[in-house]
Amino acid sequence: MRKKSDLPTKICPVCNRPFAWRKKWERDWENVIYCSDACRAIGKHQKTTGQ
């Protein structure tokens, strides 16, 4: 097994916190933008309202 510190990470544009690679994102890691469903909802809301 790999250590969590060895996994790739990204920064969430909504909460500005780092999040690590997850097995469920294995095939789609390049397209993962947000760390959670809550941040995705906020991010999409901000894009549609122009804030």
XYZ file of C-alpha atoms in Angstrom:
51
model
C 0.000 0.000 0.000
C 1.009 3.569 -0.590
C 1.188 6.165 2.140
C -1.351 8.932 1.904
C 1.491 11.441 1.691
C 2.682 9.721 -1.517
C -0.653 10.226 -3.319
C -1.158 13.152 -5.719
C -2.993 16.169 -4.340
C -4.891 19.163 -5.694
C -6.158 22.412 -4.168
C -9.911 22.974 -4.081
C -10.736 26.350 -5.699
C -13.664 26.950 -3.320
C -12.217 26.199 0.132
C -8.511 26.447 -0.843
C -7.682 23.252 1.030
C -5.619 20.400 -0.392
C -7.301 17.078 -1.102
C -5.714 13.765 -2.003
C -6.346 11.258 -4.755
C -9.074 8.684 -4.026
C -9.612 5.259 -5.536
C -13.077 6.280 -6.808
C -11.426 9.103 -8.801
C -8.865 6.755 -10.386
C -10.171 6.975 -13.968
C -11.180 10.647 -13.799
C -8.474 12.342 -11.663
C -7.620 14.888 -14.395
C -11.222 16.173 -14.351
C -11.679 16.299 -10.564
C -11.834 19.947 -9.487
C -13.626 20.105 -6.132
C -12.903 18.246 -2.886
C -16.540 17.546 -2.034
C -20.122 17.759 -3.234
C -20.631 20.833 -1.048
C -17.739 22.682 -2.704
C -18.959 21.614 -6.150
C -22.398 23.095 -5.408
C -20.874 26.375 -4.209
C -18.505 26.511 -7.179
C -21.268 25.952 -9.710
C -23.466 28.525 -7.948
C -20.670 31.106 -8.114
C -20.166 30.500 -11.839
C -23.860 30.933 -12.632
C -24.313 34.078 -10.533
C -21.054 35.661 -11.666
C -19.651 36.264 -8.198
